[in-house]
CSV table of C-alpha atoms and ligand atoms in Angstrom, one decimal:
chain,number,residue,atom,x,y,z
A,1,UNK,CA,0.0,0.0,0.0
A,2,UNK,CA,2.6,2.5,1.0
A,3,UNK,CA,5.3,1.6,-1.5
A,4,UNK,CA,6.9,4.4,-3.4
A,5,UNK,CA,5.3,3.6,-6.7
A,6,UNK,CA,1.8,4.3,-5.4
A,7,UNK,CA,2.6,7.9,-4.5
A,8,UNK,CA,1.1,10.6,-6.6
A,9,UNK,CA,3.6,12.3,-8.9
A,10,UNK,CA,5.4,15.2,-7.3
A,11,UNK,CA,3.9,18.6,-8.2
A,12,UNK,CA,6.2,21.2,-9.8
A,13,UNK,CA,6.9,24.2,-7.6
A,14,UNK,CA,4.7,26.6,-9.7
A,15,UNK,CA,0.9,26.3,-9.6
A,16,UNK,CA,-2.5,28.0,-9.7
A,17,UNK,CA,-4.8,28.1,-6.6
A,18,UNK,CA,-8.5,28.3,-7.1
A,19,UNK,CA,-10.3,29.5,-4.0
A,20,UNK,CA,-13.6,27.7,-4.0
A,21,UNK,CA,-15.1,29.5,-1.1
A,22,UNK,CA,-14.3,32.9,-2.8
A,23,UNK,CA,-16.1,31.7,-5.9
A,24,UNK,CA,-19.1,30.7,-3.9
A,25,UNK,CA,-19.1,33.9,-2.0
A,26,UNK,CA,-18.9,36.0,-5.2
A,27,UNK,CA,-21.9,34.2,-6.6
A,28,UNK,CA,-23.8,34.8,-3.4
A,29,UNK,CA,-22.9,38.6,-3.4
A,30,UNK,CA,-23.8,38.9,-7.1
A,31,UNK,CA,-27.2,37.2,-6.5
A,32,UNK,CA,-28.0,39.9,-4.0
A,33,UNK,CA,-27.3,42.6,-6.5
A,34,UNK,CA,-30.1,41.8,-8.9
A,35,UNK,CA,-33.8,41.6,-9.1
A,36,UNK,CA,-35.1,38.2,-8.2
A,37,UNK,CA,-36.7,37.9,-11.6
A,38,UNK,CA,-33.3,38.2,-13.4
A,39,UNK,CA,-31.6,34.9,-14.1
A,40,UNK,CA,-27.9,34.3,-14.4
A,41,UNK,CA,-26.1,32.7,-17.3
A,42,UNK,CA,-22.6,31.7,-16.1
A,43,UNK,CA,-20.1,32.3,-18.9
A,44,UNK,CA,-17.5,29.5,-18.6
A,45,UNK,CA,-15.8,29.7,-22.0
A,46,UNK,CA,-12.1,29.0,-22.2
A,47,UNK,CA,-12.1,26.7,-19.2
A,48,UNK,CA,-13.9,29.4,-17.2
A,49,UNK,CA,-11.3,32.0,-18.1
A,50,UNK,CA,-8.6,29.5,-16.9
A,51,UNK,CA,-10.3,28.8,-13.6
A,52,UNK,CA,-11.5,25.3,-14.4
A,53,UNK,CA,-14.9,24.8,-16.1
A,54,UNK,CA,-16.0,21.8,-14.1
A,55,UNK,CA,-15.7,23.3,-10.7
A,56,UNK,CA,-17.2,26.6,-12.0
A,57,UNK,CA,-20.1,24.6,-13.5
A,58,UNK,CA,-20.8,22.8,-10.2
A,59,UNK,CA,-20.8,26.0,-8.2
A,60,UNK,CA,-22.9,27.8,-10.8
A,61,UNK,CA,-25.4,25.0,-10.6
A,62,UNK,CA,-25.6,25.3,-6.8
A,63,UNK,CA,-26.6,28.9,-7.3
A,64,UNK,CA,-29.4,27.9,-9.8
A,65,UNK,CA,-28.0,29.5,-12.9
A,66,UNK,CA,-30.3,29.2,-15.9
A,67,UNK,CA,-27.4,28.5,-18.4
A,68,UNK,CA,-23.8,27.6,-18.6
A,69,UNK,CA,-22.4,29.6,-21.6
A,70,UNK,CA,-19.6,28.1,-23.7
A,71,UNK,CA,-18.2,28.8,-27.1
A,72,UNK,CA,-16.8,25.6,-28.6
A,73,UNK,CA,-18.6,22.4,-29.0
A,74,UNK,CA,-15.8,20.5,-27.2
A,75,UNK,CA,-16.1,22.8,-24.2
A,76,UNK,CA,-19.8,22.0,-23.9
A,77,UNK,CA,-19.4,18.2,-24.6
A,78,UNK,CA,-16.6,17.9,-22.0
A,79,UNK,CA,-19.0,19.2,-19.4
A,80,UNK,CA,-21.8,17.0,-20.6
A,81,UNK,CA,-19.5,13.9,-20.5
A,82,UNK,CA,-18.5,14.9,-16.9
A,83,UNK,CA,-22.1,14.7,-15.9
A,84,UNK,CA,-23.2,18.3,-16.0
A,85,UNK,CA,-26.8,18.5,-16.9
A,86,UNK,CA,-27.4,22.3,-16.6
A,87,UNK,CA,-28.8,23.9,-19.8
A,88,UNK,CA,-26.0,25.2,-22.0
A,89,UNK,CA,-25.9,28.0,-24.4
A,90,UNK,CA,-23.3,28.1,-27.2
A,91,UNK,CA,-22.1,31.5,-28.3
A,92,UNK,CA,-20.8,32.3,-31.7
A,93,UNK,CA,-21.7,30.4,-34.9
A,94,UNK,CA,-22.0,26.7,-35.5
A,95,UNK,CA,-20.6,25.1,-38.6
A,96,UNK,CA,-23.0,22.7,-40.3
A,97,UNK,CA,-21.4,19.4,-39.1
A,98,UNK,CA,-21.7,20.5,-35.4
A,99,UNK,CA,-25.5,20.8,-35.5
A,100,UNK,CA,-26.5,17.2,-34.9
A,101,UNK,CA,-24.4,17.0,-31.7
A,102,UNK,CA,-25.9,20.2,-30.5
A,103,UNK,CA,-29.4,18.9,-30.8
A,104,UNK,CA,-28.5,15.5,-29.4
A,105,UNK,CA,-26.8,16.9,-26.3
A,106,UNK,CA,-29.2,19.7,-25.8
A,107,UNK,CA,-26.8,22.5,-26.4
A,108,UNK,CA,-28.8,25.6,-27.2
A,109,UNK,CA,-27.4,27.5,-30.1
A,110,UNK,CA,-27.3,31.2,-30.8
A,111,UNK,CA,-28.5,31.8,-34.4
A,112,UNK,CA,-27.2,34.6,-36.5
A,113,UNK,CA,-28.6,33.9,-40.0
A,114,UNK,CA,-31.2,32.0,-42.0
A,115,UNK,CA,-28.7,29.2,-42.9
A,116,UNK,CA,-28.3,28.1,-39.4
A,117,UNK,CA,-32.0,28.4,-38.7
A,118,UNK,CA,-32.8,26.1,-41.6
A,119,UNK,CA,-30.1,23.6,-40.7
A,120,UNK,CA,-31.2,23.5,-37.0
A,121,UNK,CA,-34.8,23.2,-38.0
A,122,UNK,CA,-34.1,20.3,-40.3
A,123,UNK,CA,-32.0,18.5,-37.7
A,124,UNK,CA,-34.6,19.1,-35.0
A,125,UNK,CA,-37.2,17.5,-37.3
A,126,UNK,CA,-34.9,14.6,-38.0
A,127,UNK,CA,-34.4,13.9,-34.3
A,128,UNK,CA,-38.1,14.7,-33.7
A,129,UNK,CA,-37.4,17.3,-31.0
A,130,UNK,CA,-38.5,20.8,-30.5
A,131,UNK,CA,-35.2,22.7,-30.3
A,132,UNK,CA,-34.9,26.1,-28.5
A,133,UNK,CA,-32.8,28.8,-30.2
A,134,UNK,CA,-31.6,32.2,-29.1
A,135,UNK,CA,-31.5,34.8,-31.8
A,136,UNK,CA,-28.4,37.0,-31.6
A,137,UNK,CA,-29.1,40.6,-32.6
A,138,UNK,CA,-26.3,42.8,-33.9
A,139,UNK,CA,-27.1,46.1,-32.3
A,140,UNK,CA,-23.9,47.9,-33.3
A,141,UNK,CA,-20.9,45.7,-32.4
A,142,UNK,CA,-20.9,44.2,-35.8
A,143,UNK,CA,-19.5,40.9,-34.7
A,144,UNK,CA,-22.1,38.1,-34.5
A,145,UNK,CA,-25.8,38.6,-34.9
A,146,UNK,CA,-28.3,39.7,-37.4
A,147,UNK,CA,-28.7,43.5,-37.8
A,148,UNK,CA,-31.6,44.7,-35.5
A,149,UNK,CA,-33.5,46.1,-38.5
A,150,UNK,CA,-33.3,42.7,-40.3
A,151,UNK,CA,-34.3,40.7,-37.2
A,152,UNK,CA,-38.1,40.6,-37.7
A,153,UNK,CA,-37.9,38.7,-40.9
A,154,UNK,CA,-35.7,36.0,-39.3
A,155,UNK,CA,-37.9,35.9,-36.3
A,156,UNK,CA,-40.9,35.1,-38.6
A,157,UNK,CA,-38.9,32.2,-40.1
A,158,UNK,CA,-38.1,30.8,-36.7
A,159,UNK,CA,-41.7,31.1,-35.5
A,160,UNK,CA,-42.9,29.4,-38.7
A,161,UNK,CA,-40.8,26.3,-38.1
A,162,UNK,CA,-42.7,23.6,-36.2
A,163,UNK,CA,-39.5,22.2,-34.7
A,164,UNK,CA,-37.9,25.4,-33.5
A,165,UNK,CA,-38.8,27.5,-30.5
A,166,UNK,CA,-37.6,31.1,-30.1
A,167,UNK,CA,-36.5,30.8,-26.5
A,168,UNK,CA,-34.2,33.8,-26.4
A,169,UNK,CA,-33.3,37.1,-28.1
A,170,UNK,CA,-30.0,38.6,-27.1
A,171,UNK,CA,-27.3,41.1,-28.0
A,172,UNK,CA,-23.9,42.0,-26.6
A,173,UNK,CA,-22.4,45.3,-25.5
A,174,UNK,CA,-19.1,46.5,-26.9
A,175,UNK,CA,-18.6,49.3,-24.4
A,176,UNK,CA,-20.4,48.6,-21.2
A,177,UNK,CA,-17.5,49.0,-18.8
A,178,UNK,CA,-16.4,52.5,-19.7
A,179,UNK,CA,-17.6,55.8,-18.1
A,180,UNK,CA,-19.2,56.9,-21.4
A,181,UNK,CA,-22.2,54.8,-21.8
A,182,UNK,CA,-23.5,56.5,-24.9
A,183,UNK,CA,-22.8,53.7,-27.3
A,184,UNK,CA,-24.2,51.2,-24.8
A,185,UNK,CA,-27.4,53.2,-24.8
A,186,UNK,CA,-27.4,53.3,-28.6
A,187,UNK,CA,-27.2,49.5,-28.7
A,188,UNK,CA,-29.9,49.2,-26.1
A,189,UNK,CA,-32.3,51.4,-28.1
A,190,UNK,CA,-31.7,49.2,-31.2
A,191,UNK,CA,-32.4,46.1,-29.1
A,192,UNK,CA,-35.6,47.7,-27.8
A,193,UNK,CA,-36.8,48.2,-31.4
A,194,UNK,CA,-36.8,44.4,-31.7
A,195,UNK,CA,-38.4,43.9,-28.3
A,196,UNK,CA,-41.1,46.5,-29.2
A,197,UNK,CA,-41.8,44.7,-32.5
A,198,UNK,CA,-42.1,41.4,-30.6
A,199,UNK,CA,-44.5,43.0,-28.1
A,200,UNK,CA,-46.6,44.5,-30.9
A,201,UNK,CA,-47.0,41.0,-32.3
A,202,UNK,CA,-47.6,39.6,-28.8
A,203,UNK,CA,-44.7,37.2,-29.2
A,204,UNK,CA,-43.5,36.0,-25.9
A,205,UNK,CA,-39.8,35.2,-25.6
A,206,UNK,CA,-38.7,33.6,-22.3
A,207,UNK,CA,-35.1,35.0,-22.2
A,208,UNK,CA,-34.2,38.5,-23.3
A,209,UNK,CA,-30.5,39.2,-22.5
A,210,UNK,CA,-28.0,41.9,-23.3
A,211,UNK,CA,-25.6,42.2,-20.3
A,212,UNK,CA,-22.1,41.1,-19.7
A,213,UNK,CA,-20.3,41.9,-16.4
A,214,UNK,CA,-20.0,45.6,-17.2
A,215,UNK,CA,-23.6,45.9,-18.2
A,216,UNK,CA,-24.7,43.9,-15.1
A,217,UNK,CA,-22.9,46.4,-12.8
A,218,UNK,CA,-23.7,49.7,-14.5
A,219,UNK,CA,-26.8,49.2,-16.7
A,220,UNK,CA,-29.6,47.7,-14.5
A,221,UNK,CA,-32.1,48.9,-17.1
A,222,UNK,CA,-30.6,46.3,-19.5
A,223,UNK,CA,-30.9,43.3,-17.2
A,224,UNK,CA,-34.1,42.1,-18.8
A,225,UNK,CA,-34.6,38.3,-18.0
A,226,UNK,CA,-31.0,37.1,-17.9
A,227,UNK,CA,-27.5,38.4,-17.5
A,228,UNK,CA,-24.4,36.6,-19.0
A,229,UNK,CA,-21.5,37.1,-16.6
A,230,UNK,CA,-18.1,35.5,-16.8
A,231,UNK,CA,-15.5,37.8,-15.2
A,232,UNK,CA,-17.4,39.1,-12.2
A,233,UNK,CA,-17.9,35.8,-10.4
A,234,UNK,CA,-14.1,35.3,-10.6
A,235,UNK,CA,-13.8,38.4,-8.4
A,236,UNK,CA,-12.4,40.6,-11.1
A,237,UNK,CA,-13.9,43.9,-12.5
A,238,UNK,CA,-13.9,44.4,-16.2
A,239,UNK,CA,-12.5,48.0,-15.8
A,240,UNK,CA,-11.5,50.5,-13.1
A,241,UNK,CA,-14.5,52.7,-13.5
A,242,UNK,CA,-17.4,50.2,-13.1
A,243,UNK,CA,-19.5,50.0,-9.9
A,244,UNK,CA,-17.9,47.9,-7.1
A,245,UNK,CA,-19.6,45.1,-5.1
A,246,UNK,CA,-18.3,45.1,-1.6
A,247,UNK,CA,-16.7,41.8,-0.6
A,248,UNK,CA,-16.0,40.4,-4.0
A,249,UNK,CA,-12.6,38.6,-4.0
A,250,UNK,CA,-10.3,37.3,-6.7
A,251,UNK,CA,-10.6,33.5,-7.0
A,252,UNK,CA,-7.3,32.8,-8.7
A,253,UNK,CA,-3.8,33.1,-7.2
A,254,UNK,CA,-0.6,32.1,-9.0
A,255,UNK,CA,2.3,30.9,-6.9
A,256,UNK,CA,5.8,29.5,-7.2
A,257,UNK,CA,8.8,29.0,-4.9
A,258,UNK,CA,12.3,30.3,-4.7
A,259,UNK,CA,14.4,27.7,-6.6
A,260,UNK,CA,17.9,29.3,-6.3
A,261,UNK,CA,19.6,32.4,-4.9
A,262,UNK,CA,22.5,34.1,-6.8
A,263,UNK,CA,24.9,36.7,-5.4
A,264,UNK,CA,25.9,39.3,-8.0
A,265,UNK,CA,28.9,41.6,-7.8
A,266,UNK,CA,29.1,44.9,-9.5
A,267,UNK,CA,29.1,44.5,-13.3
A,268,UNK,CA,27.4,41.1,-13.4
A,269,UNK,CA,24.6,40.7,-15.8
A,270,UNK,CA,21.4,38.6,-15.6
A,271,UNK,CA,19.6,36.5,-18.2
A,272,UNK,CA,19.3,36.4,-22.0
A,273,UNK,CA,20.6,39.4,-23.9
A,274,UNK,CA,22.3,40.8,-20.7
A,275,UNK,CA,19.2,43.0,-20.1
A,276,UNK,CA,20.2,43.8,-16.5
A,277,UNK,CA,23.6,44.6,-15.1
A,278,UNK,CA,24.2,45.1,-11.4
A,279,UNK,CA,25.7,48.4,-10.5
A,280,UNK,CA,26.5,47.2,-6.9
A,281,UNK,CA,26.4,43.8,-5.1
A,282,UNK,CA,22.8,42.4,-5.4
A,283,UNK,CA,21.0,39.2,-4.5
A,284,UNK,CA,18.8,37.5,-7.1
A,285,UNK,CA,16.2,34.8,-6.6
A,286,UNK,CA,15.5,32.5,-9.5
A,287,UNK,CA,11.8,31.4,-9.8
A,288,UNK,CA,10.9,28.3,-11.8
A,289,UNK,CA,8.1,29.8,-14.0
A,290,UNK,CA,8.2,31.9,-17.2
A,291,UNK,CA,6.4,32.9,-20.3
A,292,UNK,CA,5.8,29.3,-21.1
A,293,UNK,CA,3.4,29.3,-18.2
A,294,UNK,CA,1.7,32.5,-19.3
A,295,UNK,CA,3.8,35.2,-17.5
A,296,UNK,CA,4.2,38.3,-19.7
A,297,UNK,CA,7.5,38.3,-21.5
A,298,UNK,CA,8.9,41.5,-20.1
A,299,UNK,CA,12.3,42.8,-19.2
A,300,UNK,CA,13.1,44.7,-15.9
A,301,UNK,CA,9.4,45.3,-15.3
A,302,UNK,CA,6.9,44.0,-12.8
A,303,UNK,CA,7.1,42.5,-9.3
A,304,UNK,CA,6.5,39.3,-7.3
A,305,UNK,CA,5.7,38.9,-3.6
A,306,UNK,CA,8.1,37.2,-1.2
A,307,UNK,CA,7.8,37.3,2.6
A,308,UNK,CA,5.1,40.0,2.3
A,309,UNK,CA,7.4,42.3,0.3
A,310,UNK,CA,7.5,43.3,-3.4
A,311,UNK,CA,10.6,42.1,-5.3
A,312,UNK,CA,11.2,43.6,-8.7
A,313,UNK,CA,12.0,41.5,-11.8
A,314,UNK,CA,15.4,42.0,-13.2
A,315,UNK,CA,16.6,40.9,-16.7
A,316,UNK,CA,14.2,39.3,-19.2
A,317,UNK,CA,11.6,36.6,-18.5
A,318,UNK,CA,12.6,33.2,-19.9
A,319,UNK,CA,10.3,30.4,-21.0
A,320,UNK,CA,10.7,28.6,-17.7
A,321,UNK,CA,12.3,31.1,-15.3
A,322,UNK,CA,12.2,34.6,-14.0
A,323,UNK,CA,14.7,36.5,-11.9
A,324,UNK,CA,13.9,38.9,-9.1
A,325,UNK,CA,16.0,41.2,-7.0
A,326,UNK,CA,15.7,40.1,-3.3
A,327,UNK,CA,18.6,42.1,-1.9
A,328,UNK,CA,16.3,43.9,0.6
A,329,UNK,CA,14.5,40.7,1.7
A,330,UNK,CA,17.1,39.7,4.3
A,331,UNK,CA,15.2,36.7,5.8
A,332,UNK,CA,14.6,35.0,2.4
A,333,UNK,CA,15.0,31.2,2.3
A,334,UNK,CA,15.3,28.7,-0.5
A,335,UNK,CA,11.9,27.3,-1.4
A,336,UNK,CA,10.0,30.2,0.2
A,337,UNK,CA,6.6,30.6,-1.3
A,338,UNK,CA,6.3,33.4,-3.9
A,339,UNK,CA,3.0,35.0,-5.1
A,340,UNK,CA,3.1,35.9,-8.8
A,341,UNK,CA,-0.6,37.0,-8.9
A,342,UNK,CA,-2.7,37.6,-5.9
A,343,UNK,CA,-2.3,38.7,-2.3
A,344,UNK,CA,0.4,38.0,0.3
A,345,UNK,CA,0.0,39.6,3.7
A,346,UNK,CA,-0.7,43.3,3.0
A,347,UNK,CA,0.6,43.4,-0.5
A,348,UNK,CA,-1.1,42.4,-3.8
A,349,UNK,CA,-0.2,41.9,-7.4
A,350,UNK,CA,-3.5,42.1,-9.3
A,351,UNK,CA,-4.4,40.5,-12.6
A,352,UNK,CA,-4.6,44.1,-13.9
A,353,UNK,CA,-1.0,44.7,-12.9
A,354,UNK,CA,0.1,41.7,-14.9
A,355,UNK,CA,-2.2,42.6,-17.8
A,356,UNK,CA,-0.6,46.0,-17.9
A,357,UNK,CA,2.8,44.4,-18.4
A,358,UNK,CA,1.4,42.6,-21.5
A,359,UNK,CA,-0.4,45.9,-22.7
A,360,UNK,CA,-3.7,44.0,-22.4
A,361,UNK,CA,-6.7,43.4,-20.2
A,362,UNK,CA,-7.4,41.1,-17.3
A,363,UNK,CA,-9.4,38.7,-19.5
A,364,UNK,CA,-6.3,38.1,-21.6
A,365,UNK,CA,-4.0,37.5,-18.6
A,366,UNK,CA,-6.4,35.0,-17.0
A,367,UNK,CA,-6.7,33.0,-20.2
A,368,UNK,CA,-2.9,33.2,-20.7
A,369,UNK,CA,-2.0,31.0,-17.8
A,370,UNK,CA,-1.2,27.6,-19.3
A,371,UNK,CA,-2.3,24.1,-18.3
A,372,UNK,CA,1.3,23.1,-17.5
A,373,UNK,CA,0.6,25.0,-14.2
A,374,UNK,CA,-1.3,22.5,-12.0
A,375,UNK,CA,-4.6,24.0,-10.8
A,376,UNK,CA,-5.3,23.3,-7.1
A,377,UNK,CA,-8.6,23.9,-5.5
A,378,UNK,CA,-8.3,25.5,-2.0
A,379,UNK,CA,-10.9,26.3,0.7
A,380,UNK,CA,-13.3,23.7,-0.7
A,381,UNK,CA,-16.3,22.5,1.2
A,382,UNK,CA,-17.0,18.8,1.5
A,383,UNK,CA,-19.4,18.0,-1.2
A,384,UNK,CA,-22.8,16.4,-0.4
A,385,UNK,CA,-24.9,14.4,-2.8
A,386,UNK,CA,-27.1,17.5,-3.4
A,387,UNK,CA,-24.1,19.7,-4.3
A,388,UNK,CA,-23.5,20.6,-7.9
A,389,UNK,CA,-24.9,19.1,-10.9
A,390,UNK,CA,-26.0,15.5,-10.5
A,391,UNK,CA,-23.9,12.7,-11.7
A,392,UNK,CA,-26.1,10.9,-14.2
A,393,UNK,CA,-24.6,11.7,-17.6
A,394,UNK,CA,-26.8,12.7,-20.5
B,401,PLP,C1,-17.6,36.5,-22.9
B,401,PLP,C2,-19.0,37.0,-23.1
B,401,PLP,C3,-19.8,37.4,-22.0
B,401,PLP,C4,-19.2,37.5,-20.6
B,401,PLP,O1,-18.5,38.7,-20.5
B,401,PLP,P1,-17.9,39.2,-19.1
B,401,PLP,O2,-17.5,40.5,-19.3
B,401,PLP,O3,-16.8,38.2,-18.8
B,401,PLP,O4,-19.0,39.0,-18.1
B,401,PLP,C5,-21.1,37.7,-22.3
B,401,PLP,N1,-21.7,37.6,-23.5
B,401,PLP,C6,-20.9,37.3,-24.6
B,401,PLP,C7,-21.6,37.2,-25.9
B,401,PLP,C8,-19.6,37.0,-24.4
B,401,PLP,O5,-18.8,36.7,-25.5
């Protein structure tokens, strides 16, 4: 039983921690911020922005979300195969050979054009099922969706099909998290022209939805029946100017350990390209994580946290290592824990700080962390049979 071969493989000294109780608390706080009639669609695309789609799906199900929202067919099918039975909405556009699987596994599609409506209708008929669809309206972003002024004709087509049900009409904001909401209001008024047309025809649609996290926070008049939120439950705000929810906490922390210490004398350089040269004796810590793990590939920029203090990066980031100046951290020890993203004592490196290093946004940095970093769930509650989605697979 206890022989060496049965031990789990050793984990590398660089990893991601996912704080399960923070995720649960964020969902609880968000639920308090909305009208009871507004449902939540939990956006879990790209592995729940790198946080792990399965855990996120389980917790979302505990909170009674109406949909899990994915983008690729594989993302959705992986959750179905893992036993997740919550309704799922697929964003984007389906290619024709994906449609049969969508119907079979009850993955609700967003439809953008007559081609998909016809194909879904035919497949629904073939499988003898009434299939719900959500019509995506292009209200000004000009990405997916049918233009708002062309939507009525497509709605008529959907309603005329005996095997399709118009379950949702939706749109997406391109500028909901900025101070200037004028374009958001323009989009909203275009969306309302479609809703008004529906009302005039006395066509009931169960889910009308337009909001992402920014819209959820700042545009309560746009909540309608459902809000699609991905970033906010992770404890991250889409921008610095949106409304805050007291108590929201980041779910993800990225950590490593001090792998080696180097003492430099004046004139010594560090790393590829000799991007840093010591002008006096310095102490350097080598950390076993790099751009191959998703750290931004910067030079002499950014910080990490060791022993509750900020240590600046020196030299360039390598694929598997970064080097930091720890001269002022006198009590540092080999294998001390290092926080790359997150809080340590009174100091914090936020996802926004790292995103700034890559001249990008929080979403990009969260998705950038690679799977070669093990993902460890911390602060989890013991699961009972009623927790999460049930286990009978579809
Ligand atoms: C990603 C996405 C969302 C979620 O946006 P957040 O800002 O993460 O809440 C909502 N709707 C659509 C169409 C999306 O692509």
